[in-house]
PDB file of C-alpha atoms in Angstrom:
ATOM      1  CA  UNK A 136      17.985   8.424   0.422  1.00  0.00           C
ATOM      2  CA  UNK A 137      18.868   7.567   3.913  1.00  0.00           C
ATOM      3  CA  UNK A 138      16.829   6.617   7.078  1.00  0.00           C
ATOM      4  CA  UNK A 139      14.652   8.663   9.284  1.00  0.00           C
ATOM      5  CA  UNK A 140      14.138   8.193  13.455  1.00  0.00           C
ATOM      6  CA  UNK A 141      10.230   7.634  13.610  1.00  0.00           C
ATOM      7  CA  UNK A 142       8.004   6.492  16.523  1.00  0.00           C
ATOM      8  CA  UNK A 143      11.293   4.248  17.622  1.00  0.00           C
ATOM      9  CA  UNK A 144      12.218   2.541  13.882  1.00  0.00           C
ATOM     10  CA  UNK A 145      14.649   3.632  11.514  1.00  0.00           C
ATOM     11  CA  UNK A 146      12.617   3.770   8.675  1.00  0.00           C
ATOM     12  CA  UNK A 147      14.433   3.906   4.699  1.00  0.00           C
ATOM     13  CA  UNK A 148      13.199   5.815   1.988  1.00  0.00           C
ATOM     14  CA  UNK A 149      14.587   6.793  -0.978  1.00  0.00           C
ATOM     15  CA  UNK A 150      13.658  10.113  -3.137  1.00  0.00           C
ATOM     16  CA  UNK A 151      14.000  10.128  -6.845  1.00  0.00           C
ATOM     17  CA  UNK A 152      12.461  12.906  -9.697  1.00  0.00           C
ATOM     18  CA  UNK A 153      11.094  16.379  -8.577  1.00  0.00           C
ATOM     19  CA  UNK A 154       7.359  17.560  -8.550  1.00  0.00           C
ATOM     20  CA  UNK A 155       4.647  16.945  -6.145  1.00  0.00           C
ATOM     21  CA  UNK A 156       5.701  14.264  -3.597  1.00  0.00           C
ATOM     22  CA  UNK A 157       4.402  10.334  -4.225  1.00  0.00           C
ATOM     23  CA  UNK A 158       4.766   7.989  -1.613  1.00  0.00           C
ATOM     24  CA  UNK A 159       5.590   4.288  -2.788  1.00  0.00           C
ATOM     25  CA  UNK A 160       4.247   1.243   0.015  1.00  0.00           C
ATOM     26  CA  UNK A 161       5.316  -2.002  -0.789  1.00  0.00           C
ATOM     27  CA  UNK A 162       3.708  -5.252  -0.244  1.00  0.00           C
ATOM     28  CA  UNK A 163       4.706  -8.151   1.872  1.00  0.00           C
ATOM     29  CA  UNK A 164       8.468  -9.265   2.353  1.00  0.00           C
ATOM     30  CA  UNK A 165       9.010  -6.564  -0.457  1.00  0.00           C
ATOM     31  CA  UNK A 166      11.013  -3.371  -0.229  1.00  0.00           C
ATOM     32  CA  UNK A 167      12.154  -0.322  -2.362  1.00  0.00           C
ATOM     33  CA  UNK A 168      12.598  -2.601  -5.190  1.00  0.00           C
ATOM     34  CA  UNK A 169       9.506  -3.491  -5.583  1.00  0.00           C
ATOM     35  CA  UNK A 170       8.617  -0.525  -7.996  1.00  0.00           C
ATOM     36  CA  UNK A 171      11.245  -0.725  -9.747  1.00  0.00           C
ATOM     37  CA  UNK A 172       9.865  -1.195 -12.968  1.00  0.00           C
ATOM     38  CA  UNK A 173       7.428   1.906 -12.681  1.00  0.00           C
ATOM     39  CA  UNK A 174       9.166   3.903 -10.696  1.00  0.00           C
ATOM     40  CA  UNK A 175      11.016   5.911 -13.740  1.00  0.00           C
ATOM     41  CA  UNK A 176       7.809   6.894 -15.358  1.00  0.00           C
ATOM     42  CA  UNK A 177       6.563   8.068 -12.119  1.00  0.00           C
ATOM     43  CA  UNK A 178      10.071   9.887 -10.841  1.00  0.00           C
ATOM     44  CA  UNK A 179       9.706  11.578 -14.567  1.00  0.00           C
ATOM     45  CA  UNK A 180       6.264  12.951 -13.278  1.00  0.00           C
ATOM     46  CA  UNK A 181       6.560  13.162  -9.217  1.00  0.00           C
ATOM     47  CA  UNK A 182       9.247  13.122  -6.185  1.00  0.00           C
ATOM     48  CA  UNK A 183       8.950   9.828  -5.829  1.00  0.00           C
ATOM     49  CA  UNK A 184       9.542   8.359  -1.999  1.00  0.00           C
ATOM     50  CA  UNK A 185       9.517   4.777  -1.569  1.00  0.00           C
ATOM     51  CA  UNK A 186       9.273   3.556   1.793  1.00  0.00           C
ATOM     52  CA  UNK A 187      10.566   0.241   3.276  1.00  0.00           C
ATOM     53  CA  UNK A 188       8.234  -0.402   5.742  1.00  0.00           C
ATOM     54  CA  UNK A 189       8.695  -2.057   9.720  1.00  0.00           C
ATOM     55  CA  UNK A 190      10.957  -4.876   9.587  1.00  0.00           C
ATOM     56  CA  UNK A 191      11.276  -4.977   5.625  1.00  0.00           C
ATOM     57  CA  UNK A 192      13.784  -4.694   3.143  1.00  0.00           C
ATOM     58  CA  UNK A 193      16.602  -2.167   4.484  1.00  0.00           C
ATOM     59  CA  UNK A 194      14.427  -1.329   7.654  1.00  0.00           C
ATOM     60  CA  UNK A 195      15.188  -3.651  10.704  1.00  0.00           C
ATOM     61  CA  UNK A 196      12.100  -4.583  13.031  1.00  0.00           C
ATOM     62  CA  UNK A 197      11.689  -3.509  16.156  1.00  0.00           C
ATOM     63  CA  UNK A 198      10.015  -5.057  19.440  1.00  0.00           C
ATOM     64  CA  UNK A 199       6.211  -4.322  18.201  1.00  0.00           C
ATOM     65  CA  UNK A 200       3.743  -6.580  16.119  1.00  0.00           C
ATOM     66  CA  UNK A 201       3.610  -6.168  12.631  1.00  0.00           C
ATOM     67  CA  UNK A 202      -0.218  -3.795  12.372  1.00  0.00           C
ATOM     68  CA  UNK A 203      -1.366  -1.737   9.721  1.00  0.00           C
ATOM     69  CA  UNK A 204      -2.489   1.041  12.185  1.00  0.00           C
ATOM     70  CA  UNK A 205       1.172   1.658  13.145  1.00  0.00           C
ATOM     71  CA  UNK A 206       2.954   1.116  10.162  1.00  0.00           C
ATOM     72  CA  UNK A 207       0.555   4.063   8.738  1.00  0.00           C
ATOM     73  CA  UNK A 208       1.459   6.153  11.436  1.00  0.00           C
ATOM     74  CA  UNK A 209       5.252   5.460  10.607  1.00  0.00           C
ATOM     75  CA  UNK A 210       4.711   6.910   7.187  1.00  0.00           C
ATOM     76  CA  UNK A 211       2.524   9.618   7.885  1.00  0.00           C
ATOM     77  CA  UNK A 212       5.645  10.672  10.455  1.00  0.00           C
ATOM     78  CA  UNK A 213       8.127  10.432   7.842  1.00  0.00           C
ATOM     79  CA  UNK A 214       6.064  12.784   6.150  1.00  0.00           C
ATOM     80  CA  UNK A 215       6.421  15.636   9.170  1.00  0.00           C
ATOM     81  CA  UNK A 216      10.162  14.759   9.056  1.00  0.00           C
ATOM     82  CA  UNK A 217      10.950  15.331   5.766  1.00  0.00           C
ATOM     83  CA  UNK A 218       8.457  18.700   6.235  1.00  0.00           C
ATOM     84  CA  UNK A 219       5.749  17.832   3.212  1.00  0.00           C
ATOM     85  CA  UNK A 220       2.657  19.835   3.777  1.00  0.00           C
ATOM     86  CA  UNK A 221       0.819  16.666   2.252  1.00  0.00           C
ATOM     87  CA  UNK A 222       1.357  14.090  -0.017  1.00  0.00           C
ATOM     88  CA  UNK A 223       0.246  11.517  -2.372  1.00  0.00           C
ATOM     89  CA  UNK A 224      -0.022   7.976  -1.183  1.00  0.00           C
ATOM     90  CA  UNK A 225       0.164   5.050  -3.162  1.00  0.00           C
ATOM     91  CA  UNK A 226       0.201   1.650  -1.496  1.00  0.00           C
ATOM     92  CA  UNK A 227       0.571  -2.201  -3.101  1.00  0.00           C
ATOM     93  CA  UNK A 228      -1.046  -5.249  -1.591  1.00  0.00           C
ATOM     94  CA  UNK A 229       0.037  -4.886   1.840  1.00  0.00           C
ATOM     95  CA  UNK A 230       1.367  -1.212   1.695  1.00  0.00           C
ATOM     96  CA  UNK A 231      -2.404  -0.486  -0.118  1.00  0.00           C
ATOM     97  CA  UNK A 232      -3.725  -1.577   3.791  1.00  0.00           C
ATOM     98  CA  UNK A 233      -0.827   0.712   5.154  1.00  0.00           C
ATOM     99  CA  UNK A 234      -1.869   3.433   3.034  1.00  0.00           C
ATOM    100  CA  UNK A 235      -5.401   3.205   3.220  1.00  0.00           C
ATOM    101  CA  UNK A 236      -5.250   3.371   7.328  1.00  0.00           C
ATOM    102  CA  UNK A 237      -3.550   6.710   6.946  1.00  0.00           C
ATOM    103  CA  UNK A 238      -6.373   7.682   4.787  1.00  0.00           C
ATOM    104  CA  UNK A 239      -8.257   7.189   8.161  1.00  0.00           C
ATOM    105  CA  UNK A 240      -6.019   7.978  10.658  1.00  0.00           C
ATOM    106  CA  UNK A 241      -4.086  11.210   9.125  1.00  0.00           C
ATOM    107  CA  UNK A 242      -6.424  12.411   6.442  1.00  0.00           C
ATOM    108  CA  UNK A 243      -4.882  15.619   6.466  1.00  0.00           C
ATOM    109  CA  UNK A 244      -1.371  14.723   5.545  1.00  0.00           C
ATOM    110  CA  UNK A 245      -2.944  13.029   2.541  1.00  0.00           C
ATOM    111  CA  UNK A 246      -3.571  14.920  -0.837  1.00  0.00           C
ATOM    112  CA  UNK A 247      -5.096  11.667  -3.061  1.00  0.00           C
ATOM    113  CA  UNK A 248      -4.591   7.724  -2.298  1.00  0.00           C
ATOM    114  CA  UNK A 249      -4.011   5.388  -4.413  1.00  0.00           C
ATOM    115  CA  UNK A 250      -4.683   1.487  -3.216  1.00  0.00           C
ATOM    116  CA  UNK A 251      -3.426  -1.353  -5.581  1.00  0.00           C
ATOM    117  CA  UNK A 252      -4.746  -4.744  -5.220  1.00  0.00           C
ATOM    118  CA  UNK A 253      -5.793  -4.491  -1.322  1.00  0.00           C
ATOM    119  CA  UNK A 254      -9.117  -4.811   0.144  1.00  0.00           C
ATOM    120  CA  UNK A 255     -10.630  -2.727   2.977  1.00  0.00           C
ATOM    121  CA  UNK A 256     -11.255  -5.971   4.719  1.00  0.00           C
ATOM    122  CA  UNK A 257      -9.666  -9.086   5.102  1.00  0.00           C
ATOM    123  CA  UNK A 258     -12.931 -11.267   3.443  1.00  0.00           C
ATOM    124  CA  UNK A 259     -12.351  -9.525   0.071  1.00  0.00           C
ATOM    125  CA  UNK A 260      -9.499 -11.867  -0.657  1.00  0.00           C
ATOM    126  CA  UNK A 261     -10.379 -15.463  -2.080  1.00  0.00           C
ATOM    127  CA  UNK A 262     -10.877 -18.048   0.545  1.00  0.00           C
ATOM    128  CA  UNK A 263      -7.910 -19.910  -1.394  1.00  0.00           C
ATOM    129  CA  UNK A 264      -5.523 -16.914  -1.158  1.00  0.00           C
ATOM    130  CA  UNK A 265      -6.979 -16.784   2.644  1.00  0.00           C
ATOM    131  CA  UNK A 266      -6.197 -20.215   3.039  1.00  0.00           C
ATOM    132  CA  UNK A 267      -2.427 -20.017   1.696  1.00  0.00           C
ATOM    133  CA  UNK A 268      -1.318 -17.407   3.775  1.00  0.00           C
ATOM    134  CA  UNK A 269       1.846 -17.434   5.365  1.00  0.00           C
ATOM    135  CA  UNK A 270       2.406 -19.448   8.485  1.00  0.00           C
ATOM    136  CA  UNK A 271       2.758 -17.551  11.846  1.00  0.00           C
ATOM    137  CA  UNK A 272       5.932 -19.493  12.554  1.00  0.00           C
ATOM    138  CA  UNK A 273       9.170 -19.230  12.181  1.00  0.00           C
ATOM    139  CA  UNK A 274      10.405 -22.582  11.527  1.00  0.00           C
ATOM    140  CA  UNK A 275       7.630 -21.846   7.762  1.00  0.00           C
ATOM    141  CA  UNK A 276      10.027 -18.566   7.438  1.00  0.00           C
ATOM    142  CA  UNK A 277      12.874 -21.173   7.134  1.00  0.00           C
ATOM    143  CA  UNK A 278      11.477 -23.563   4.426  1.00  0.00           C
ATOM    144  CA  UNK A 279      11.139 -20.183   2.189  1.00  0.00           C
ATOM    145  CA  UNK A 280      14.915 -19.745   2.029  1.00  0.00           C
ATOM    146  CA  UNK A 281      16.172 -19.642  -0.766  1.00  0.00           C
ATOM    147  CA  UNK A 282      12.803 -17.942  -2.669  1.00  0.00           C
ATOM    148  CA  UNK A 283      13.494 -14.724  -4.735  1.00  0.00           C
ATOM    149  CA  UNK A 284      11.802 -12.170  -1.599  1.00  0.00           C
ATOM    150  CA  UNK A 285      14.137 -14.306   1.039  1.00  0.00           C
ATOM    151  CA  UNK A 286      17.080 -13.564  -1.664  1.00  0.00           C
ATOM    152  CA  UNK A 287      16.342  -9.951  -1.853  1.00  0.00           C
ATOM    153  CA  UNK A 288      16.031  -9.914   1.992  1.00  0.00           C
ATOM    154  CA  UNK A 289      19.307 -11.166   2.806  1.00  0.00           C
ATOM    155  CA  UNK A 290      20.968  -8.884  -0.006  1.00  0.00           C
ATOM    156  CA  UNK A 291      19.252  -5.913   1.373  1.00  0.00           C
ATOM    157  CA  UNK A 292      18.505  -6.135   5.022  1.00  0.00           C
ATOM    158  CA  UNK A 293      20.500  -4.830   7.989  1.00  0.00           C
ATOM    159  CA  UNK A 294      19.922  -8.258  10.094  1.00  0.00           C
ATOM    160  CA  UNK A 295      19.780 -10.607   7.250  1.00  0.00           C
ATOM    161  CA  UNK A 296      19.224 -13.514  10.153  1.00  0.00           C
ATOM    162  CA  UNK A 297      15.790 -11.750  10.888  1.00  0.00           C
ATOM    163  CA  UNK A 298      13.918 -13.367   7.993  1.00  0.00           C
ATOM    164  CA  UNK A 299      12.303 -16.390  10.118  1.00  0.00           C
ATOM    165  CA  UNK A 300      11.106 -13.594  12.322  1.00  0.00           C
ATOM    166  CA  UNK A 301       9.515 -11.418   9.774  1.00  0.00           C
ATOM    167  CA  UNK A 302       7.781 -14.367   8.129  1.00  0.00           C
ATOM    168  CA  UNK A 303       6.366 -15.336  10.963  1.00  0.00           C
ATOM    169  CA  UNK A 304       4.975 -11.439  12.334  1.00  0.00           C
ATOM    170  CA  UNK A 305       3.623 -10.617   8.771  1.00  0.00           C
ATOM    171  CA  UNK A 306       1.645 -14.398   9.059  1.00  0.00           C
ATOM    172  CA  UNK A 307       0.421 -13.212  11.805  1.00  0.00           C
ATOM    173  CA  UNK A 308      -0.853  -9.668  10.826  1.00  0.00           C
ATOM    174  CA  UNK A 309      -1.976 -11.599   7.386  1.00  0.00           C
ATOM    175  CA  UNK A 310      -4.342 -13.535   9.077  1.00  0.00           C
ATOM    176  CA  UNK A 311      -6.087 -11.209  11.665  1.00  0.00           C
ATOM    177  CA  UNK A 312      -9.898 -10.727  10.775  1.00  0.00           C
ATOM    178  CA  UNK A 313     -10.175  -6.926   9.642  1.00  0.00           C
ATOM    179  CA  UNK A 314     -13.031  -5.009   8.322  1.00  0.00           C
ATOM    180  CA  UNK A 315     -12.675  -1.428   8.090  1.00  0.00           C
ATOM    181  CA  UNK A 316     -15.767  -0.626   6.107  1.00  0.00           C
ATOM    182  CA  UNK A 317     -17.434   1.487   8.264  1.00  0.00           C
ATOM    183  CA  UNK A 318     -14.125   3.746   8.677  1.00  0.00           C
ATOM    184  CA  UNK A 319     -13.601   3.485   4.777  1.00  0.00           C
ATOM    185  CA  UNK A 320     -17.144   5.427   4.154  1.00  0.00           C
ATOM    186  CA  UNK A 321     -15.920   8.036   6.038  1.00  0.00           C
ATOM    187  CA  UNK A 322     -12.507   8.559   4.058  1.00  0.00           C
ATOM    188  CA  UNK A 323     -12.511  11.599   2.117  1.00  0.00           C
ATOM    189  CA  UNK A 324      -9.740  11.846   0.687  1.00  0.00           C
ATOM    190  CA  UNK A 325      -9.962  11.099  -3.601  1.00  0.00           C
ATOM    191  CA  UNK A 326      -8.763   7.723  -3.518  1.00  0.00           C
ATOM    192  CA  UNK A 327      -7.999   5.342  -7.072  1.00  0.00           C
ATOM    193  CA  UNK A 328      -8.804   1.542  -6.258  1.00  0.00           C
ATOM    194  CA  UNK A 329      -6.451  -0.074  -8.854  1.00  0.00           C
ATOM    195  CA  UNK A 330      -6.798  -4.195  -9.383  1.00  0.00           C
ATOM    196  CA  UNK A 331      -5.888  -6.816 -12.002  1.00  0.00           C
ATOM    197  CA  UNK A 332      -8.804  -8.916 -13.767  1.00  0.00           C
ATOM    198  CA  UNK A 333      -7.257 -12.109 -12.638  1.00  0.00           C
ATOM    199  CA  UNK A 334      -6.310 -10.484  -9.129  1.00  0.00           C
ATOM    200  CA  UNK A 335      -6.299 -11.845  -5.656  1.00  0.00           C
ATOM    201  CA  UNK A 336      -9.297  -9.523  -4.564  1.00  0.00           C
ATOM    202  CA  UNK A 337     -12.588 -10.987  -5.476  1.00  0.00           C
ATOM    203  CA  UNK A 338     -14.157  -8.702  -8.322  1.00  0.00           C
ATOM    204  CA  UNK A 339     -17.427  -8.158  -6.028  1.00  0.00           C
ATOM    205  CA  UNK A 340     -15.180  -6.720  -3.417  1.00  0.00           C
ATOM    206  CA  UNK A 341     -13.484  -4.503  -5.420  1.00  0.00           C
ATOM    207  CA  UNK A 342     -16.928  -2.917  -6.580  1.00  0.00           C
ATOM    208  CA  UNK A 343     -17.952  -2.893  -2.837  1.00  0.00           C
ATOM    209  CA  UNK A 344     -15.102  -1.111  -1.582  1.00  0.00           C
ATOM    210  CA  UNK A 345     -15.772   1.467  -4.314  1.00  0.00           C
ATOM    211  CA  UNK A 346     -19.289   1.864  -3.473  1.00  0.00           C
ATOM    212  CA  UNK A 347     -17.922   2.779   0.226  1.00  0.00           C
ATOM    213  CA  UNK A 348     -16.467   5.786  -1.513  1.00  0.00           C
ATOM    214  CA  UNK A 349     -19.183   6.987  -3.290  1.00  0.00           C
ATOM    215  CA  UNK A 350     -18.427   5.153  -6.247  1.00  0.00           C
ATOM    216  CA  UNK A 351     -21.128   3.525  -8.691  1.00  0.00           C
ATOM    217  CA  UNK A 352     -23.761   5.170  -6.981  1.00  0.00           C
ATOM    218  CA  UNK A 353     -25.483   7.071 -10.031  1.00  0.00           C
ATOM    219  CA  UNK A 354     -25.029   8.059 -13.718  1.00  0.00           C
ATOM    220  CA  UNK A 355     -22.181  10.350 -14.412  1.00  0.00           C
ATOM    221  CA  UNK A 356     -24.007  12.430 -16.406  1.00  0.00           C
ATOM    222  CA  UNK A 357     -23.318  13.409 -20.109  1.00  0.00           C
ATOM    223  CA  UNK A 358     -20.925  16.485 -19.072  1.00  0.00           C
ATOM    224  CA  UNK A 359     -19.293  14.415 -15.779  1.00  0.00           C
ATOM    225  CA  UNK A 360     -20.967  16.108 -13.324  1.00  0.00           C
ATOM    226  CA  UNK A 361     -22.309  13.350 -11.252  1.00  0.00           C
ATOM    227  CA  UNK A 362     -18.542  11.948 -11.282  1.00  0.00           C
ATOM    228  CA  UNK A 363     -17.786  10.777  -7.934  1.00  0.00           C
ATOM    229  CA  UNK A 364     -14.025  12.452  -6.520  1.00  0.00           C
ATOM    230  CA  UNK A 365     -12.769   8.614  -6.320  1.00  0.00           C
ATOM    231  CA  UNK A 366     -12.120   5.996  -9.155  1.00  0.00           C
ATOM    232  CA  UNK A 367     -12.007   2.735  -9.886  1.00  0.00           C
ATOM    233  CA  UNK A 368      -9.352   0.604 -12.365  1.00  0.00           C
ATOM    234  CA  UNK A 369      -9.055  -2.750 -13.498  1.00  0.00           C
ATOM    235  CA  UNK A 370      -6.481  -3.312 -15.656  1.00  0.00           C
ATOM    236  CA  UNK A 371      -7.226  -6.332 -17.764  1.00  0.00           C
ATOM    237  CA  UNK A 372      -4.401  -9.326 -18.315  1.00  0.00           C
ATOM    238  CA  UNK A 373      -3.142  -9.072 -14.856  1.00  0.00           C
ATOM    239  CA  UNK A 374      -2.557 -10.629 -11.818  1.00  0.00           C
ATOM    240  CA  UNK A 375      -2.068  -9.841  -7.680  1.00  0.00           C
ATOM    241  CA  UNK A 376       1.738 -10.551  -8.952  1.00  0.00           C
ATOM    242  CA  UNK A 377       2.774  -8.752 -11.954  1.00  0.00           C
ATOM    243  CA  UNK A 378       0.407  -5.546 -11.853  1.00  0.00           C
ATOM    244  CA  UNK A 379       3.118  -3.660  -9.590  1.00  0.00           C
ATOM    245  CA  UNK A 380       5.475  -4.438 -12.741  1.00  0.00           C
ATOM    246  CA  UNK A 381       3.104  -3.318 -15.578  1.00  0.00           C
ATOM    247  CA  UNK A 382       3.057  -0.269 -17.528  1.00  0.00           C
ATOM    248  CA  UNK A 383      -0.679   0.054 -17.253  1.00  0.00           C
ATOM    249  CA  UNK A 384      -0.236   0.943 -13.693  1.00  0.00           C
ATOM    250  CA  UNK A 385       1.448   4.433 -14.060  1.00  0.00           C
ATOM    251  CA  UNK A 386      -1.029   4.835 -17.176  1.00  0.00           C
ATOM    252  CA  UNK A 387      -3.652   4.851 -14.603  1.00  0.00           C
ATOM    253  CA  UNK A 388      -2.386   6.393 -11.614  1.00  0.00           C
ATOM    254  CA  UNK A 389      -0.401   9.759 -13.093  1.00  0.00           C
ATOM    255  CA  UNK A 390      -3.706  11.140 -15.104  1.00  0.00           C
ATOM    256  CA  UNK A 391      -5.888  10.394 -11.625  1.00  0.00           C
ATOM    257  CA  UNK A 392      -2.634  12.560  -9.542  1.00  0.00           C
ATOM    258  CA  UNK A 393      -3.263  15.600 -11.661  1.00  0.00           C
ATOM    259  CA  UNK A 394      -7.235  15.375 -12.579  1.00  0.00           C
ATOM    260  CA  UNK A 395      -9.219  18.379 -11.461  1.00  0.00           C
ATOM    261  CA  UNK A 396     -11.438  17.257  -9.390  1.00  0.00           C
ATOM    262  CA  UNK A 397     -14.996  17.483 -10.315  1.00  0.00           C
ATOM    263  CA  UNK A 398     -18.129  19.036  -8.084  1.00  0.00           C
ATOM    264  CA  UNK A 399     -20.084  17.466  -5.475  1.00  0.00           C
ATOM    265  CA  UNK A 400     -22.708  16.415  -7.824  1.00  0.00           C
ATOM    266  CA  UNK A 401     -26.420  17.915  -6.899  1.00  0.00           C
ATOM    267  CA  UNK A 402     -28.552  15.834  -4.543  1.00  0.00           C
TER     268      UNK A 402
END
């Protein structure tokens, strides 16, 4: 564990188990911690590497905008510096926006993706979960003190006065209109879209963005050949805010990390 020098941030990661190499991408005001609950079963499986991302956790901001684009390209440069031919990506809420842009911008360095309770464009989220996003200001950073993600901020964080500040840039990024679905068709790496029955992402999107990967498209056929290369979970008694913490999680992700995977299935 330590930090790397990346495209001008020091970034922190820390590396736990042995195996193929997992990447770990938290969601907003998280950090490292925020797998910690799954991350033994996965460490007992994979190298795990969980990444505290721009101006989160033990990674102080620097003089950019909070953007999905180049938080992807941090990771996918921690990946050169730490000399992994590829690796496995998985990516929560926010980090599952992180990790699908380096699905589109550095498809190479990816060997399967794995996007938890994240949409491919910023419409797939309830209009009340739109509508309660945080506040691109400051002075709303200050009325969450006190709040457990402020608490693990200021236990954690190298500028612990910074919070305001990082409130107010990931507002900001929260509420920019995205829609990547044109760039999503293209992806082709195997990818696992993993949500919660009660999540934030409405259930229509969650079939849509699968359908952008070639998912649901036709019948799998008696012996799997018409399975398509990416999959789609929903693990049932869940929500946006626990599923990071469940055990159903690594259920589903570890047996997708090590499937073969199957044909191109015959026009």
């Amino acid at each position: 564990m330590g930090y790397a020098e990346v495209n001008g941030v020091r970034l922190w990661y820390e590396t736990h188990g042995s195996g193929r190499p997992l990447v770990l991408l938290h969601g907003g005001f998280g950090a490292v911690e925020t797998f910690a609950a799954i991350r033994p079963a996965l460490a007992g499986r994979r190298q795990v590497i969980s990444v505290d991302l721009q101006g989160h956790g033990r990674t102080a901001d620097v003089d950019r905008p909070l953007r999905y684009e180049s938080m992807a390209d941090d990771v996918a440069a921690l990946i050169v510096h730490l000399n992994l031919r590829e690796a496995d990506v998985l990516g929560f809420s926010l980090g599952g926006g992180v990790a699908l842009r380096m699905a589109i911008q550095h498809r190479r360095l990816l060997r399967r993706l794995v996007v938890v309770s994240a949409p491919c464009r910023r419409q797939g989220w309830f209009s009340d979960v739109l509508a309660g996003m945080p506040e691109p200001a400051e002075a709303a950073g200050e009325r969450m003190r006190g709040t457990p993600p402020e608490q693990l901020y200021q236990q954690v964080a190298p500028r612990p006065q910074d919070w305001p500040r990082l409130w107010a840039k990931t507002g900001e990024l929260l509420r920019r209109e995205y829609d990547w679905s044109p760039e999503v068709a293209t992806v082709t790496t195997p990818t696992l879209l993993v949500f919660a029955d009660a999540d934030s992402i409405r259930t229509g999107h969650m079939v849509e963005f699968f359908g952008l990967l070639g998912g649901g498209q036709r019948d799998g056929a008696w012996d799997g050949a018409g399975r398509p290369a990416s999959r789609l979970a929903v693990l049932p008694g869940l929500t946006h805010y626990d599923i990071v913490d469940s055990p159903a999680l690594p259920a589903a992700v570890l047996p997708f990390l090590t499937h073969t995977l199957p044909s191109a299935p015959t026009p």
